[in-house]
Amino acid sequence: MSQMLNRRRFLQASAAAAASVSVSAIRTAAAGVDEYVEAIVIGSGFGGAVASLRLGQAGIETVVLERGRQWQITSAGNTFSTKDNPDGRSTWLSPTTVLPPPVPEIPIDVYTGVLDVKRGNGINAYRGAGVGGGSLVYTAITYQPTEELFYKVFPRTIEYSQLDRVYYPRVRSILKASPIPDDILQTEYYLASRILQKQAAKAGLQTRKIDIAFDWDIVRQEIAGQKVPSIINGQVYYGTNSGAKNSVDRNYLSMASATGNVEIRPLHVVTMIGESDRGRYRVVCDQINERGEVLFQKSFVCRYLFLAAGSIGTTELLLRAKSNGTLRRLNHQVGKFWGTNSDSTTVMINTGETNPTLGTPGVIAVEHLDNPIAPVILEAFQALPFIPQGLIPVLGQGISKPEGYLTYNAYTGSADLFWTNNSTDSQKNAQALQYTYQRLNQTNGTTLAASPDYSFTAHPLGGATIGQVCNTHGQVFGYPNLFVIDGALIPGSTACSNPSLTIAALAERSMDHFLNRIPWHRKI
């Protein structure tokens, strides 16, 4: 009970603080300003990490404000919580774990853990918390969409050929993403992926290995017993203790810090953004401890402000600024055009062993892009320990229209999320997915344990999208030096692929555009 009270008090205090920062307060808080900094990046996931590195390399003094804590891989292999025995490190400021049903909620200490959930109307959206953002809890799938499908989502003003030639390869090179080597794929740990691969081939469906941001040599050390079992044991959702996952804190952000121009400040929860004088911006935040208790309130003034708090976090900051009048020129499209990447989960019933709790997701993708109803991809994903032999959990993705939205709730000081799973588009995607599963089942004698579940997403996208709130380089309309640089830019889908690679590639593109046009002679 005390944990729940602490959680409630923290949320109430944060909401009250956010609601109380009015236009006049944010404009007259100069006496309490901790410092001026040339650029501020809010959030340290894929978009924020890219922005931080490129700003640092350009010699621009930059502060990165991250709500979560820093996680350093230890030689003992005990940095993160495990799926078998989760504790407070697993979950962001919650008295229980939050992974989706049928996983039971487990009581834990309230702590600034790595996995957070936004509980919405019709959908729950999962996101990361910590230095490295979503890359701490993602499955390292580095998936490039096809050009044809890309333009079903994005405007032609974004040149796919440029992404394909420059930005996608750049991101892959820094993440060191590569397909699973055959010697690892053939181990017992990837049995479920091999079974799905064979079943797809029998059904006449295309499969391919996807680039994964792992250090495969460390995975081999896990197999040899030289590293704590992590990747081979499905330990990805709460972080990876062996150090095999190339999360962005270990490449982009470490490289940014090494420039000497970027300072990353963990446990800083941004509560307000708004205009300052001379075209600059003010950012107000709470510095918290690892139990979520507020230690100090700080404010910063910057010339350049980059929003990279994720689809939910970035959109919430903009909605709050619009509601409180601290960014008066924001248009009415803020909060709209949100989607789930058409995420779904189900379980395929097979005969014989499947090892469904071992290995990691997405090393093999089934691509049914010529599905006559709508394009679909399937990826075997490794589950928590309750899944028995004979089952294969499967993640489905497609192209969902951005029919969701967020609105600002002044009472709670946060954004409310709304999504419907029974729209015409959602029904079409569900029918396409069922068509693909039927094709697999008919040729392989398999069945589904249940209809696909669309009640949660690990890929929330949109809320401050290209062409509605921002231009194609992320600049917010009406605010020359304010940029959205994360998944909030993307209208609901990354075109039948996992989003991380496209988010980072678009961020690289935006930063090149920004740095090519920055008025260097006006730096102060």
Coordinates of C-alpha atoms in Angstrom, one line a residue:
M1 CA 0.0 0.0 0.0
S2 CA 2.8 2.4 0.8
Q3 CA 4.3 1.8 -2.7
M4 CA 1.0 2.7 -4.3
L5 CA 0.7 5.9 -2.2
N6 CA 4.2 7.0 -3.1
R7 CA 3.5 6.4 -6.8
R8 CA 0.2 8.4 -6.5
R9 CA 1.9 11.2 -4.7
F10 CA 4.6 11.5 -7.3
L11 CA 2.2 11.6 -10.1
Q12 CA 0.0 14.1 -8.3
A13 CA 3.0 16.3 -7.5
S14 CA 4.2 16.2 -11.1
A15 CA 0.8 17.0 -12.5
A16 CA 0.4 19.9 -10.1
A17 CA 3.8 21.2 -11.0
A18 CA 3.1 21.0 -14.7
A19 CA -0.3 22.6 -14.4
S20 CA 1.0 25.4 -12.2
V21 CA 3.7 26.6 -14.6
S22 CA 1.7 29.3 -16.4
V23 CA 2.8 31.6 -19.2
S24 CA 3.7 34.4 -16.8
A25 CA 5.6 32.0 -14.6
I26 CA 7.7 30.6 -17.4
R27 CA 8.5 34.0 -18.7
T28 CA 9.4 35.5 -15.4
A29 CA 11.4 32.6 -14.0
A30 CA 14.7 34.2 -15.1
A31 CA 15.9 34.6 -11.5
G32 CA 15.6 30.8 -11.1
V33 CA 17.3 29.9 -14.4
D34 CA 20.1 27.4 -13.6
E35 CA 21.9 28.0 -16.9
Y36 CA 21.9 29.0 -20.5
V37 CA 22.9 26.3 -23.0
E38 CA 23.0 26.5 -26.8
A39 CA 20.9 23.4 -27.4
I40 CA 18.7 21.1 -25.3
V41 CA 17.6 17.6 -26.3
I42 CA 14.7 16.2 -24.3
G43 CA 14.9 12.4 -24.4
S44 CA 17.8 10.0 -25.3
G45 CA 16.2 7.3 -27.4
F46 CA 16.9 6.9 -31.1
G47 CA 16.0 10.4 -32.2
G48 CA 17.6 12.1 -29.2
A49 CA 20.8 10.1 -29.5
V50 CA 21.2 11.0 -33.1
A51 CA 20.6 14.7 -32.4
S52 CA 23.0 14.7 -29.4
L53 CA 25.9 13.2 -31.4
R54 CA 25.5 15.5 -34.4
L55 CA 25.2 18.6 -32.2
G56 CA 28.3 17.5 -30.2
Q57 CA 30.3 16.9 -33.4
A58 CA 29.3 20.3 -34.7
G59 CA 30.8 21.9 -31.5
I60 CA 27.4 23.0 -30.1
E61 CA 27.1 23.1 -26.4
T62 CA 24.3 20.6 -25.6
V63 CA 22.5 19.3 -22.6
V64 CA 20.4 16.1 -22.9
L65 CA 17.6 15.8 -20.3
E66 CA 16.5 12.2 -19.7
R67 CA 13.8 11.3 -17.2
G68 CA 15.3 7.8 -16.5
R69 CA 18.6 6.8 -14.9
Q70 CA 21.9 5.7 -16.4
W71 CA 22.5 2.0 -16.8
Q72 CA 26.1 0.7 -16.9
I73 CA 26.8 -2.9 -17.9
T74 CA 28.7 -4.6 -15.1
S75 CA 31.2 -7.4 -15.4
A76 CA 29.0 -9.4 -12.9
G77 CA 26.2 -9.3 -15.5
N78 CA 23.6 -7.9 -13.0
T79 CA 22.8 -4.4 -14.3
F80 CA 19.2 -5.1 -15.2
S81 CA 16.3 -7.0 -13.8
T82 CA 15.5 -10.4 -15.4
K83 CA 12.2 -11.6 -16.8
D84 CA 12.3 -14.6 -14.5
N85 CA 12.6 -12.6 -11.3
P86 CA 11.6 -9.0 -12.0
D87 CA 12.2 -6.2 -9.5
G88 CA 12.0 -2.4 -9.4
R89 CA 14.6 -2.1 -12.1
S90 CA 12.1 -3.6 -14.6
T91 CA 9.5 -0.9 -14.5
W92 CA 9.1 2.9 -14.4
L93 CA 7.7 4.1 -11.0
S94 CA 5.1 1.4 -10.6
P95 CA 4.3 -0.9 -7.6
T96 CA 3.8 -3.8 -10.1
T97 CA 5.3 -4.9 -13.3
V98 CA 3.5 -3.8 -16.4
L99 CA 4.0 -6.3 -19.2
P100 CA 0.8 -7.1 -21.1
P101 CA -1.6 -9.9 -20.1
P102 CA -1.6 -12.8 -19.7
V103 CA 1.6 -12.0 -17.9
P104 CA 0.6 -11.6 -14.2
E105 CA 1.5 -8.3 -12.5
I106 CA 4.2 -8.9 -9.9
P107 CA 4.6 -6.6 -6.9
I108 CA 7.9 -4.7 -7.0
D109 CA 9.5 -1.7 -5.4
V110 CA 8.7 1.7 -6.9
Y111 CA 11.8 2.6 -8.8
T112 CA 12.9 4.3 -12.0
G113 CA 13.0 1.1 -14.0
V114 CA 13.4 0.7 -17.8
L115 CA 9.9 -0.2 -19.0
D116 CA 6.9 2.1 -18.9
V117 CA 3.3 1.8 -20.2
K118 CA 0.9 4.5 -21.2
R119 CA -2.6 3.1 -20.5
G120 CA -5.0 4.5 -23.0
N121 CA -8.6 4.2 -24.1
G122 CA -8.5 1.1 -26.4
I123 CA -4.7 0.7 -26.3
N124 CA -1.7 0.4 -24.0
A125 CA 1.5 1.8 -25.4
Y126 CA 4.9 0.5 -24.1
R127 CA 8.0 2.7 -24.0
G128 CA 11.5 2.8 -22.5
A129 CA 12.8 5.0 -19.7
G130 CA 16.5 5.6 -19.1
V131 CA 19.6 6.9 -20.9
G132 CA 19.1 5.1 -24.2
G133 CA 15.3 5.4 -24.2
G134 CA 13.5 2.7 -26.1
S135 CA 16.7 1.1 -27.2
L136 CA 17.1 -0.3 -23.7
V137 CA 13.9 -2.4 -24.0
Y138 CA 13.6 -2.9 -27.8
T139 CA 14.5 -6.2 -29.4
A140 CA 17.3 -4.6 -31.6
I141 CA 15.4 -5.3 -34.8
T142 CA 16.8 -2.9 -37.4
Y143 CA 14.3 -3.2 -40.3
Q144 CA 14.2 -1.1 -43.5
P145 CA 10.9 -0.8 -45.2
T146 CA 10.5 -1.1 -49.0
E147 CA 10.3 2.0 -51.1
E148 CA 6.8 1.1 -52.4
L149 CA 5.4 0.7 -48.9
F150 CA 7.4 3.7 -47.6
Y151 CA 5.4 6.0 -49.8
K152 CA 2.1 4.6 -48.6
V153 CA 2.9 6.4 -45.3
F154 CA 5.4 9.3 -46.0
P155 CA 5.2 12.2 -48.4
R156 CA 7.2 12.3 -51.6
T157 CA 9.2 15.3 -50.3
I158 CA 11.2 12.7 -48.3
E159 CA 13.5 11.0 -50.8
Y160 CA 13.6 7.3 -50.1
S161 CA 16.6 7.0 -52.4
Q162 CA 18.5 9.3 -50.1
L163 CA 17.5 7.4 -47.0
D164 CA 18.5 4.2 -48.7
R165 CA 21.8 5.5 -49.9
V166 CA 22.9 7.6 -47.0
Y167 CA 20.9 7.5 -43.8
Y168 CA 19.8 3.9 -43.3
P169 CA 23.4 2.7 -43.9
R170 CA 24.7 5.3 -41.6
V171 CA 22.5 4.2 -38.7
R172 CA 23.2 0.5 -39.3
S173 CA 26.9 1.2 -39.2
I174 CA 26.8 2.9 -35.9
L175 CA 24.4 0.4 -34.3
K176 CA 26.6 -2.4 -35.8
A177 CA 23.4 -4.2 -37.0
S178 CA 23.8 -7.4 -39.0
P179 CA 21.8 -10.6 -39.6
I180 CA 22.0 -13.5 -37.3
P181 CA 24.9 -15.8 -38.2
D182 CA 24.0 -19.3 -39.3
D183 CA 25.9 -21.0 -36.5
I184 CA 23.8 -19.1 -33.9
L185 CA 20.5 -19.5 -35.8
Q186 CA 21.0 -23.3 -35.8
T187 CA 21.3 -23.5 -32.0
E188 CA 18.4 -24.6 -29.8
Y189 CA 17.9 -21.0 -28.8
Y190 CA 16.4 -20.1 -32.2
L191 CA 14.3 -23.2 -32.8
A192 CA 11.0 -21.1 -32.9
S193 CA 12.5 -18.8 -35.6
R194 CA 13.7 -21.8 -37.7
I195 CA 10.3 -23.5 -37.4
L196 CA 8.5 -20.3 -38.5
Q197 CA 11.0 -19.9 -41.4
K198 CA 10.3 -23.4 -42.6
Q199 CA 6.5 -23.1 -42.3
A200 CA 6.5 -19.9 -44.3
A201 CA 8.6 -21.5 -47.0
K202 CA 6.1 -24.4 -47.2
A203 CA 3.3 -21.9 -47.5
G204 CA 5.1 -20.0 -50.3
L205 CA 5.7 -16.9 -48.2
Q206 CA 9.0 -15.0 -48.4
T207 CA 11.3 -14.9 -45.4
R208 CA 14.5 -13.1 -44.7
K209 CA 17.0 -12.4 -42.0
I210 CA 16.7 -9.0 -40.5
D211 CA 19.6 -6.9 -39.3
I212 CA 19.8 -7.0 -35.5
A213 CA 21.8 -4.6 -33.4
F214 CA 23.6 -7.3 -31.4
D215 CA 27.3 -8.1 -30.9
W216 CA 27.1 -11.7 -32.1
D217 CA 30.5 -12.5 -30.6
I218 CA 29.1 -11.8 -27.2
V219 CA 26.1 -14.0 -28.0
R220 CA 28.6 -16.7 -28.8
Q221 CA 30.2 -16.1 -25.4
E222 CA 26.8 -16.6 -23.8
I223 CA 26.4 -19.9 -25.6
A224 CA 29.9 -21.0 -24.4
G225 CA 29.0 -20.1 -20.8
Q226 CA 31.5 -17.2 -20.7
K227 CA 28.8 -14.5 -20.3
V228 CA 25.6 -14.4 -18.3
P229 CA 22.8 -15.9 -20.5
S230 CA 20.9 -12.9 -21.8
I231 CA 20.2 -12.9 -25.6
I232 CA 20.0 -16.7 -25.7
N233 CA 17.5 -16.6 -22.8
G234 CA 15.2 -14.0 -24.2
Q235 CA 16.4 -11.2 -21.8
V236 CA 15.7 -8.1 -23.9
Y237 CA 12.6 -6.4 -22.5
Y238 CA 14.2 -5.3 -19.2
G239 CA 17.7 -4.7 -20.6
T240 CA 20.4 -7.1 -21.6
N241 CA 23.0 -8.0 -18.9
S242 CA 25.6 -9.6 -21.1
G243 CA 26.2 -6.3 -23.0
A244 CA 25.3 -7.9 -26.4
K245 CA 22.6 -5.4 -27.2
N246 CA 24.0 -2.3 -29.0
S247 CA 21.6 0.1 -27.4
V248 CA 22.2 3.8 -28.3
D249 CA 23.7 4.6 -24.9
R250 CA 26.6 2.4 -26.0
N251 CA 27.3 4.1 -29.3
Y252 CA 25.5 7.3 -30.3
L253 CA 25.3 8.7 -26.8
S254 CA 28.8 7.6 -25.7
M255 CA 30.2 9.1 -28.9
A256 CA 28.3 12.3 -28.2
S257 CA 29.7 12.6 -24.7
A258 CA 33.2 12.0 -26.0
T259 CA 33.0 15.2 -28.1
G260 CA 33.2 17.1 -24.9
N261 CA 30.2 19.3 -26.0
V262 CA 27.4 17.1 -24.7
E263 CA 26.3 16.5 -21.2
I264 CA 23.7 13.9 -20.4
R265 CA 21.6 14.5 -17.3
P266 CA 19.6 11.5 -16.1
L267 CA 16.7 11.7 -13.7
H268 CA 15.5 15.0 -15.1
V269 CA 11.7 15.0 -15.9
V270 CA 10.8 17.8 -18.1
T271 CA 7.5 19.4 -17.1
M272 CA 7.2 22.4 -19.3
I273 CA 8.6 23.9 -22.5
G274 CA 7.9 27.5 -23.7
E275 CA 9.1 30.6 -25.3
S276 CA 11.7 32.8 -23.7
D277 CA 13.0 36.1 -25.0
R278 CA 15.0 36.8 -28.2
G279 CA 13.6 33.7 -30.0
R280 CA 14.9 31.4 -27.3
Y281 CA 13.1 28.6 -25.3
R282 CA 12.7 27.9 -21.7
V283 CA 12.6 24.3 -20.4
V284 CA 11.5 23.5 -16.8
C285 CA 12.2 20.2 -15.2
D286 CA 12.2 18.2 -12.0
Q287 CA 15.3 16.5 -10.9
I288 CA 14.2 13.3 -9.2
N289 CA 15.9 10.5 -7.3
E290 CA 15.6 6.8 -8.2
R291 CA 12.4 6.5 -6.2
G292 CA 10.8 9.3 -8.2
E293 CA 10.8 11.9 -5.5
V294 CA 11.4 15.4 -6.6
L295 CA 14.7 16.9 -5.3
F296 CA 14.9 20.2 -7.2
Q297 CA 13.1 22.1 -9.9
K298 CA 15.4 23.5 -12.6
S299 CA 14.9 25.8 -15.6
F300 CA 17.1 26.2 -18.7
V301 CA 17.2 28.7 -21.6
C302 CA 18.4 27.5 -24.9
R303 CA 18.5 28.7 -28.5
Y304 CA 17.8 25.3 -30.1
L305 CA 15.3 22.8 -28.6
F306 CA 15.0 19.2 -29.8
L307 CA 12.0 17.1 -28.6
A308 CA 12.8 13.4 -28.5
A309 CA 10.8 12.1 -25.6
G310 CA 9.0 9.6 -27.7
S311 CA 5.6 9.7 -29.4
I312 CA 3.8 9.9 -26.1
G313 CA 6.3 12.2 -24.2
T314 CA 6.9 14.7 -27.0
T315 CA 3.2 15.0 -27.8
E316 CA 2.4 15.5 -24.2
L317 CA 4.9 18.3 -23.8
L318 CA 3.5 20.0 -26.9
L319 CA -0.1 19.6 -25.8
R320 CA 0.7 21.0 -22.3
A321 CA 2.5 24.0 -23.9
K322 CA -0.5 24.6 -26.1
S323 CA -3.0 24.3 -23.2
N324 CA -1.0 26.5 -20.9
G325 CA -0.2 29.1 -23.6
T326 CA 3.6 28.8 -23.4
L327 CA 3.8 27.9 -27.1
R328 CA 0.8 29.9 -28.4
R329 CA 1.4 29.4 -32.2
L330 CA 1.1 25.6 -32.1
N331 CA -1.7 24.5 -34.5
H332 CA -4.6 22.3 -33.8
Q333 CA -3.0 19.2 -35.3
V334 CA -0.9 18.5 -32.2
G335 CA -2.0 15.2 -30.7
K336 CA -3.5 13.9 -33.9
F337 CA -2.5 11.2 -36.4
W338 CA -1.3 8.7 -33.9
G339 CA -1.0 5.0 -34.5
T340 CA 0.2 1.6 -33.4
N341 CA 2.2 0.3 -36.4
S342 CA -0.6 -2.2 -36.6
D343 CA 1.0 -4.3 -33.9
S344 CA -0.7 -7.5 -33.0
T345 CA 0.3 -10.7 -31.1
T346 CA -1.0 -14.2 -31.1
V347 CA 0.3 -17.7 -30.5
M348 CA 0.6 -20.5 -33.1
I349 CA 0.1 -24.1 -31.9
N350 CA 2.6 -26.6 -33.2
T351 CA 3.5 -30.2 -32.5
G352 CA 6.8 -30.9 -30.8
E353 CA 9.3 -28.6 -29.1
T354 CA 9.5 -24.9 -30.0
N355 CA 11.6 -23.4 -27.2
P356 CA 9.4 -20.3 -27.1
T357 CA 11.1 -18.6 -24.2
L358 CA 14.6 -18.8 -25.6
G359 CA 16.5 -16.6 -28.1
T360 CA 15.3 -13.2 -29.2
P361 CA 12.6 -11.8 -31.5
G362 CA 12.6 -10.9 -35.2
V363 CA 15.8 -12.5 -36.4
I364 CA 13.6 -14.0 -39.2
A365 CA 10.7 -12.0 -40.7
V366 CA 7.9 -13.5 -42.8
E367 CA 7.0 -10.9 -45.4
H368 CA 3.6 -11.2 -47.0
L369 CA 3.8 -7.8 -48.7
D370 CA 1.6 -9.0 -51.6
N371 CA -1.2 -10.0 -49.3
P372 CA -4.3 -9.2 -51.4
I373 CA -6.0 -7.4 -48.5
A374 CA -3.0 -5.4 -47.0
P375 CA 0.7 -6.0 -46.5
V376 CA 1.7 -8.0 -43.4
I377 CA 4.9 -9.1 -41.7
L378 CA 5.3 -11.7 -39.0
E379 CA 8.1 -12.2 -36.5
A380 CA 8.6 -14.9 -33.9
F381 CA 9.1 -13.2 -30.6
Q382 CA 10.3 -14.8 -27.4
A383 CA 8.0 -14.6 -24.4
L384 CA 8.1 -14.6 -20.7
P385 CA 8.6 -18.0 -18.9
F386 CA 4.9 -19.0 -18.8
I387 CA 4.7 -20.0 -22.5
P388 CA 4.9 -23.9 -22.8
Q389 CA 6.6 -26.0 -25.4
G390 CA 4.6 -26.4 -28.7
L391 CA 3.7 -22.8 -29.0
I392 CA 5.2 -20.0 -31.0
P393 CA 4.3 -16.4 -30.0
V394 CA 4.1 -14.2 -33.1
L395 CA 4.2 -10.4 -33.6
G396 CA 2.3 -9.1 -36.6
Q397 CA 2.8 -5.7 -38.1
G398 CA 1.3 -3.8 -41.0
I399 CA 0.4 -0.3 -42.1
S400 CA -2.2 1.3 -39.8
K401 CA -3.8 4.6 -40.5
P402 CA -3.0 7.2 -37.8
E403 CA -6.6 7.2 -36.4
G404 CA -5.6 7.6 -32.8
Y405 CA -5.1 10.8 -30.9
L406 CA -4.0 12.4 -27.6
T407 CA -5.6 15.2 -25.8
Y408 CA -4.4 17.2 -22.8
N409 CA -6.1 16.5 -19.4
A410 CA -5.6 19.7 -17.3
Y411 CA -6.8 17.8 -14.2
T412 CA -4.1 15.2 -14.3
G413 CA -1.5 17.4 -16.1
S414 CA -0.9 14.7 -18.6
A415 CA -2.1 13.5 -22.0
D416 CA -5.0 11.0 -22.5
L417 CA -4.6 8.5 -25.3
F418 CA -7.4 7.2 -27.5
W419 CA -7.5 4.4 -30.1
T420 CA -10.2 2.3 -31.7
N421 CA -9.6 -1.3 -32.9
N422 CA -12.9 -1.5 -34.8
S423 CA -12.4 1.1 -37.5
T424 CA -12.6 0.1 -41.1
D425 CA -8.8 0.3 -41.4
S426 CA -8.2 -1.8 -38.3
Q427 CA -10.7 -4.4 -39.5
K428 CA -8.9 -4.5 -42.9
N429 CA -5.6 -5.1 -41.3
A430 CA -7.0 -7.8 -39.0
Q431 CA -8.5 -9.5 -42.0
A432 CA -5.1 -9.4 -43.8
L433 CA -3.4 -10.9 -40.9
Q434 CA -5.9 -13.7 -40.6
Y435 CA -5.5 -14.4 -44.3
T436 CA -1.7 -14.9 -43.8
Y437 CA -2.2 -17.1 -40.7
Q438 CA -4.8 -19.2 -42.6
R439 CA -2.2 -19.7 -45.4
L440 CA 0.4 -20.9 -42.9
N441 CA -2.1 -23.1 -41.0
Q442 CA -3.5 -24.8 -44.1
T443 CA -0.1 -25.8 -45.3
N444 CA 1.5 -26.7 -42.0
G445 CA -1.4 -28.2 -39.9
T446 CA -1.0 -25.5 -37.3
T447 CA -3.7 -23.5 -35.5
L448 CA -3.9 -20.2 -33.6
A449 CA -4.4 -20.4 -29.8
A450 CA -6.5 -17.2 -30.1
S451 CA -7.4 -14.4 -32.4
P452 CA -4.7 -11.8 -32.8
D453 CA -4.6 -9.3 -29.9
Y454 CA -4.4 -5.6 -30.9
S455 CA -4.8 -4.2 -27.4
F456 CA -1.2 -3.0 -26.9
T457 CA 1.6 -1.7 -29.0
A458 CA 5.4 -1.6 -28.5
H459 CA 5.6 0.9 -31.4
P460 CA 3.7 4.1 -30.6
L461 CA 4.0 6.6 -33.4
G462 CA 2.7 10.1 -34.2
G463 CA 1.1 13.0 -32.4
A464 CA 3.4 15.7 -33.9
T465 CA 3.6 14.5 -37.4
I466 CA 5.3 15.5 -40.6
G467 CA 3.1 17.9 -42.7
Q468 CA 0.7 18.6 -39.8
V469 CA 2.8 19.9 -36.9
C470 CA 6.2 19.9 -38.4
N471 CA 7.9 20.2 -41.8
T472 CA 9.6 17.2 -43.3
H473 CA 12.8 18.0 -41.3
G474 CA 11.0 18.2 -38.0
Q475 CA 10.8 21.9 -37.5
V476 CA 7.6 22.8 -35.7
F477 CA 5.5 25.2 -37.8
G478 CA 5.8 28.7 -36.3
Y479 CA 8.9 28.0 -34.3
P480 CA 12.1 28.3 -36.3
N481 CA 14.4 26.6 -33.7
L482 CA 12.1 24.0 -32.2
F483 CA 12.3 20.5 -33.6
V484 CA 10.6 17.2 -33.2
I485 CA 13.1 14.5 -33.9
D486 CA 11.5 11.2 -32.8
G487 CA 8.6 8.8 -33.4
A488 CA 6.1 11.6 -32.8
L489 CA 7.0 12.7 -36.3
I490 CA 5.7 9.6 -37.9
P491 CA 2.0 9.2 -38.9
G492 CA 1.2 5.9 -37.2
S493 CA 3.4 3.5 -39.1
T494 CA 6.8 2.9 -40.5
A495 CA 5.5 1.0 -43.5
C496 CA 5.4 -2.6 -42.4
S497 CA 8.6 -2.6 -40.4
N498 CA 9.8 -2.1 -36.9
P499 CA 10.3 1.7 -36.4
S500 CA 13.7 2.2 -34.8
L501 CA 15.8 2.3 -38.0
T502 CA 13.4 4.7 -39.7
I503 CA 13.2 7.0 -36.7
A504 CA 17.0 7.2 -36.5
A505 CA 17.4 7.6 -40.2
L506 CA 14.9 10.5 -40.4
A507 CA 16.7 12.1 -37.4
E508 CA 20.0 11.9 -39.2
R509 CA 18.4 13.5 -42.2
S510 CA 16.9 16.3 -40.1
M511 CA 20.2 17.0 -38.3
D512 CA 22.1 17.2 -41.6
H513 CA 19.5 19.7 -42.8
F514 CA 19.7 21.7 -39.5
L515 CA 23.5 21.8 -39.4
N516 CA 23.8 22.9 -43.0
R517 CA 21.6 25.9 -42.3
I518 CA 22.6 27.0 -38.8
P519 CA 23.6 30.6 -38.5
W520 CA 27.0 29.9 -36.9
H521 CA 28.0 33.6 -36.7
R522 CA 25.0 34.3 -34.4
K523 CA 26.0 31.8 -31.6
I524 CA 26.1 33.3 -28.2

